[in-house]
Amino acid sequence: MTPEERFDALIGEDLKIEPRDPMPDAYRATMIRQIAQHAHSEVIGMQPEGNWITRAPSLKRKAILIAKVQDEAGHGLYLYSAAETLGVSRAELVDLLHEGRQKYSSIFNYPTLTWADIGAIGWLVDGAAITNQVMLTRTSYGPYSRAMIRICKEESFHQRQGYEIMRVLSEGTDAQRAMAQDALDRWWWPSLMMFGPPDAESTHTVQSMAWKIKLETNDQLRQRFIDATVPQAEYLGLKVPDPDLAWNTETGHYDVGPIDWDEFWSVVKGDGPCNKERSAHKVGVWEEHAWVREAAAAHAAKARTAAASA
Amino acid sequence: MSYDVPRTDDEVDPTLAGTEGSPLWEVFIRADRGLNHVHVGSLHAPDAATALHHARDVYTRRKEGVSIWVVPSSAITATDPHDATDWFGSEHPYRHPTFYEIPEEVGHM
C-alpha cells in the first residue's frame, strides 16, 4: 500500500491520523494553520475578558472570571501542543501571530464595554465556539481531536457562567436589564459570523470535509447555534436584534435576516474596533516579559552545569 | 503531492528543539490511586521542576490527577507507524480464550 493509499484508507474508515503517519503536505499545512489560529484565538481571547477582572461586581464573579481566563490560557497551550506534533514549533507559531501573518478569531476584535459583555461572551461567543468544537472532537487529526475533547469539557462551564450573568442581569433593575439587552444587541451578529462565511463562499470547506477535518459546514453549524440560542434569549426576556427572525414551521428552524459580511471581512482584514489594540498588547507583554523566559532558561542552564560538575 | 514529513536540512527536529531554552516535555498523569499514569499532552519548560509546575497548571485545573510525570520528549523512542504491520500484525487467535470450545454442560470457565 502506498502512503497515499494508506492515508486515504484511514480517512475512509473514519480512523484518526496520528502525528507520525504519512499525510499529504496540504493536509499537514491545513492542520497547522487551523490549530495555530485556534490556539491564537484562545490566547487573544483572554484580553477582552481580562479587561473586567479588576472590575467584576463581586469576589465570586472575580474568582470565576479568573478561572475562566486561566482556562483560555490552558486551551491555547493544549492547542499549541497539538500543532507541534505536526513538526512546527510553538515559537514559530507565536512569531507568526506577532508578525500578523497568522490570524485569530475576529470576535476578539470587539470591545467589552460593560460587565454584561462578560455574560454575553460566555453565553454567545463560547456557545458558538462550543457548537464548532463539539464537531471538532470528531476531526480526523488525533491530537486536535483529543485537545477538543478536553476543551469542550471545560467550555461548558464557560457558557453556563455567562448565561447565569445574563440571567441575573435580566432579572435585575431596569438599568441592568438594559445593559444585558445592549450586550446581546452588540454580540449577536458577530457571534453568528464566528462560523465563517456562507458555504457558497467558503473556500476551504470542500477539501476540509473530504479530509474529515470538518464534518459539518459553516451554515449547518450556524443554524444549530441559532436554533439553540433563540429560545435561551426568550427565556431571559431579551430581544434578539433581528427584525427578520422567525420560526419556520416548514424547515423546523429559525429564519434569520442577512448577515453583514462586509463587516466580517473588514474586521478580518484588520479594521475591527480593537485589532490594533489586541496585537499591540500581545506583542508588548511578550517583549516586556522576555526577562522571565531568559531568567528561567539561565537558571536551568546553571543548575545543569552545577549537576554536571558535582 | 509529497507525503514526506517536510523538514529542511537546517531545520531542527521540533521534538528536540529547545525553543528559547525551553525544551518540550511529555506529561503523564495518574488520575487516581490504583490507575496507570496516562499521557495527556506536552508543554515547554526550561527544566524538570518547572515542567512539573506547568503540568499542574495546564493539565490538572480540575483535580484530574494525584501524580504527574514529566519526561523530556527527546527521551522517548517510538515505533514507526510505517512498520506497524510488522510490529503488530501477526495474529495469534489461540492466545484468546474464545478460540477454545467448551461444552455448554461444563458451564462457565
Coordinates of N, CA and C in Angstrom, one line a residue, chain A residues 73-171:
Chain A
A73 N -6.1 30.3 28.7 CA -4.6 30.1 28.5 C -4.3 28.6 28.4
G74 N -4.9 27.8 29.2 CA -4.7 26.4 29.1 C -5.1 25.8 27.7
H75 N -6.3 26.3 27.2 CA -6.7 25.8 25.9 C -5.7 26.2 24.8
G76 N -5.2 27.4 24.9 CA -4.2 27.8 23.9 C -3.0 26.9 24.0
L77 N -2.6 26.5 25.2 CA -1.4 25.6 25.4 C -1.7 24.2 24.9
Y78 N -2.9 23.7 25.1 CA -3.3 22.3 24.6 C -3.1 22.4 23.1
L79 N -3.6 23.5 22.5 CA -3.6 23.5 21.0 C -2.3 23.7 20.4
Y80 N -1.4 24.6 21.0 CA 0.0 24.7 20.5 C 0.6 23.3 20.6
S81 N 0.4 22.6 21.7 CA 0.9 21.3 21.9 C 0.5 20.4 20.8
A82 N -0.8 20.4 20.4 CA -1.3 19.6 19.3 C -0.6 20.0 17.9
A83 N -0.5 21.3 17.7 CA 0.1 21.8 16.5 C 1.6 21.3 16.4
E84 N 2.3 21.3 17.5 CA 3.7 20.9 17.5 C 3.9 19.5 17.0
T85 N 2.9 18.6 17.2 CA 3.0 17.3 16.7 C 3.1 17.2 15.2
L86 N 2.8 18.3 14.5 CA 2.9 18.3 13.0 C 4.2 18.8 12.5
G87 N 5.2 19.0 13.5 CA 6.5 19.4 13.0 C 6.8 20.9 12.9
V88 N 6.0 21.7 13.7 CA 6.3 23.1 13.7 C 6.5 23.5 15.2
S89 N 7.3 24.5 15.5 CA 7.5 24.8 17.0 C 6.5 25.9 17.4
R90 N 6.2 25.9 18.7 CA 5.3 26.9 19.2 C 5.9 28.3 19.0
A91 N 7.2 28.4 19.2 CA 7.9 29.7 19.0 C 7.6 30.2 17.6
E92 N 7.7 29.3 16.6 CA 7.4 29.8 15.2 C 6.0 30.3 15.1
L93 N 5.1 29.6 15.7 CA 3.7 30.0 15.5 C 3.4 31.3 16.3
V94 N 4.0 31.5 17.4 CA 3.8 32.7 18.2 C 4.4 33.9 17.4
D95 N 5.6 33.6 16.7 CA 6.2 34.7 15.9 C 5.2 35.1 14.8
L96 N 4.6 34.0 14.1 CA 3.7 34.3 13.0 C 2.5 35.2 13.5
L97 N 2.0 34.9 14.7 CA 0.9 35.7 15.3 C 1.4 37.1 15.5
H98 N 2.6 37.3 16.1 CA 3.1 38.6 16.4 C 3.4 39.4 15.2
E99 N 3.7 38.7 14.1 CA 4.0 39.4 12.8 C 2.8 39.7 12.0
G100 N 1.6 39.2 12.6 CA 0.4 39.4 11.8 C 0.2 38.5 10.6
R101 N 1.0 37.4 10.6 CA 1.0 36.5 9.4 C 0.1 35.4 9.7
Q102 N -0.4 35.2 10.9 CA -1.5 34.2 11.2 C -2.6 35.0 12.0
K103 N -3.8 34.6 11.8 CA -4.9 35.3 12.4 C -5.5 34.6 13.6
Y104 N -6.3 35.3 14.3 CA -7.1 34.7 15.4 C -8.6 35.1 15.1
S105 N -9.5 34.5 15.8 CA -10.9 34.7 15.5 C -11.2 36.2 15.7
S106 N -11.9 36.7 14.7 CA -12.3 38.1 14.6 C -13.1 38.6 15.8
I107 N -13.8 37.6 16.4 CA -14.7 38.0 17.5 C -14.0 38.8 18.6
F108 N -12.7 38.5 18.8 CA -12.0 39.1 19.9 C -11.5 40.5 19.5
N109 N -11.9 41.0 18.3 CA -11.6 42.4 18.0 C -12.7 43.3 18.3
Y110 N -13.7 42.8 19.1 CA -14.8 43.7 19.5 C -14.5 44.0 21.0
P111 N -14.9 45.2 21.5 CA -14.6 45.6 22.8 C -15.6 45.1 23.9
T112 N -15.1 44.9 25.1 CA -16.1 44.6 26.2 C -16.3 45.9 27.0
L113 N -17.5 46.5 26.7 CA -17.7 47.9 27.2 C -18.4 47.8 28.6
T114 N -19.2 46.8 28.9 CA -19.8 46.7 30.2 C -19.7 45.3 30.8
W115 N -20.1 45.2 32.0 CA -20.0 43.9 32.7 C -20.9 42.8 32.0
A116 N -22.0 43.3 31.4 CA -22.9 42.4 30.7 C -22.2 41.7 29.5
D117 N -21.2 42.4 29.0 CA -20.4 41.8 27.8 C -19.7 40.5 28.3
I118 N -19.4 40.4 29.5 CA -18.7 39.2 30.0 C -19.8 38.1 30.0
G119 N -21.0 38.4 30.4 CA -22.1 37.5 30.3 C -22.4 37.0 28.8
A120 N -22.4 38.0 27.9 CA -22.7 37.8 26.5 C -21.6 36.9 25.9
I121 N -20.4 37.2 26.3 CA -19.3 36.4 25.7 C -19.4 35.0 26.1
G122 N -19.6 34.7 27.4 CA -19.8 33.3 27.8 C -20.9 32.6 27.1
W123 N -22.0 33.3 27.1 CA -23.3 32.7 26.6 C -23.2 32.5 25.1
L124 N -22.8 33.6 24.4 CA -22.9 33.6 22.9 C -21.6 33.2 22.2
V125 N -20.5 33.8 22.6 CA -19.2 33.6 22.0 C -18.7 32.2 22.3
D126 N -18.8 31.8 23.6 CA -18.4 30.4 24.0 C -19.4 29.4 23.5
G127 N -20.7 29.9 23.4 CA -21.7 29.0 22.9 C -21.5 28.6 21.4
A128 N -21.1 29.7 20.7 CA -20.8 29.4 19.2 C -19.6 28.6 19.1
A129 N -18.6 28.9 19.9 CA -17.3 28.1 19.9 C -17.6 26.7 20.2
I130 N -18.4 26.4 21.2 CA -18.7 25.0 21.6 C -19.4 24.3 20.4
T131 N -20.3 24.9 19.8 CA -21.0 24.3 18.6 C -20.0 23.8 17.6
N132 N -19.0 24.7 17.3 CA -17.9 24.3 16.4 C -17.0 23.2 17.0
Q133 N -16.7 23.4 18.2 CA -15.7 22.5 18.9 C -16.3 21.1 19.1
V134 N -17.5 21.0 19.4 CA -18.1 19.7 19.6 C -18.0 18.9 18.3
M135 N -18.2 19.5 17.1 CA -17.9 18.9 15.8 C -16.5 18.5 15.7
L136 N -15.6 19.3 16.2 CA -14.2 19.1 16.0 C -13.6 18.0 16.9
T137 N -14.4 17.6 17.9 CA -13.9 16.4 18.7 C -13.8 15.2 17.9
R138 N -14.6 15.2 16.7 CA -14.5 14.0 15.8 C -13.6 14.3 14.6
T139 N -12.8 15.4 14.6 CA -12.0 15.7 13.5 C -11.0 14.6 13.2
S140 N -10.4 14.5 12.0 CA -9.6 13.4 11.6 C -8.2 13.4 12.2
Y141 N -7.7 14.5 12.7 CA -6.3 14.5 13.2 C -6.4 14.2 14.8
G142 N -5.8 13.1 15.2 CA -5.9 12.6 16.5 C -5.6 13.7 17.6
P143 N -4.4 14.3 17.6 CA -4.1 15.3 18.7 C -5.0 16.5 18.7
Y144 N -5.6 16.9 17.6 CA -6.5 18.0 17.6 C -7.8 17.5 18.2
S145 N -8.3 16.3 17.8 CA -9.5 15.8 18.4 C -9.4 15.6 19.9
R146 N -8.3 15.2 20.4 CA -8.1 15.0 21.8 C -8.1 16.3 22.6
A147 N -7.4 17.3 22.0 CA -7.4 18.7 22.6 C -8.9 19.2 22.6
M148 N -9.7 18.9 21.6 CA -11.0 19.4 21.6 C -11.9 18.8 22.6
I149 N -11.7 17.5 22.9 CA -12.5 16.8 23.9 C -12.2 17.4 25.2
R150 N -11.0 17.7 25.5 CA -10.6 18.3 26.8 C -11.2 19.7 26.9
I151 N -11.1 20.4 25.8 CA -11.6 21.8 25.8 C -13.1 21.9 26.0
C152 N -13.8 21.0 25.3 CA -15.3 21.0 25.3 C -15.7 20.8 26.8
K153 N -15.1 19.9 27.5 CA -15.4 19.6 28.9 C -15.4 20.9 29.7
E154 N -14.4 21.7 29.4 CA -14.2 22.9 30.2 C -15.0 24.1 29.8
E155 N -15.3 24.1 28.4 CA -16.1 25.2 27.9 C -17.5 25.2 28.4
S156 N -18.0 24.1 28.8 CA -19.4 24.0 29.2 C -19.6 25.0 30.4
F157 N -18.6 25.0 31.3 CA -18.7 25.9 32.5 C -18.7 27.3 32.0
H158 N -17.9 27.6 30.9 CA -17.8 29.0 30.4 C -19.2 29.5 30.0
Q159 N -19.8 28.6 29.2 CA -21.1 29.1 28.6 C -22.1 29.3 29.7
R160 N -22.2 28.3 30.7 CA -23.2 28.4 31.7 C -23.0 29.6 32.6
Q161 N -21.7 29.9 33.0 CA -21.5 31.1 33.8 C -21.9 32.3 33.1
G162 N -21.7 32.4 31.8 CA -22.1 33.5 31.0 C -23.6 33.7 31.0
Y163 N -24.3 32.6 30.8 CA -25.8 32.7 30.8 C -26.3 33.1 32.1
E164 N -25.6 32.6 33.2 CA -26.1 33.0 34.5 C -25.9 34.5 34.8
I165 N -24.8 35.1 34.3 CA -24.6 36.5 34.4 C -25.8 37.2 33.7
M166 N -26.1 36.8 32.5 CA -27.2 37.4 31.7 C -28.5 37.2 32.5
R167 N -28.7 36.1 33.1 CA -30.0 35.8 33.8 C -30.1 36.7 35.0
V168 N -29.1 36.9 35.7 CA -29.1 37.7 36.9 C -29.4 39.2 36.5
L169 N -28.7 39.6 35.5 CA -28.9 41.0 35.0 C -30.3 41.2 34.5
S170 N -30.8 40.2 33.7 CA -32.2 40.4 33.1 C -33.3 40.3 34.2
E171 N -32.9 39.7 35.4 CA -33.9 39.7 36.5 C -33.7 40.9 37.4

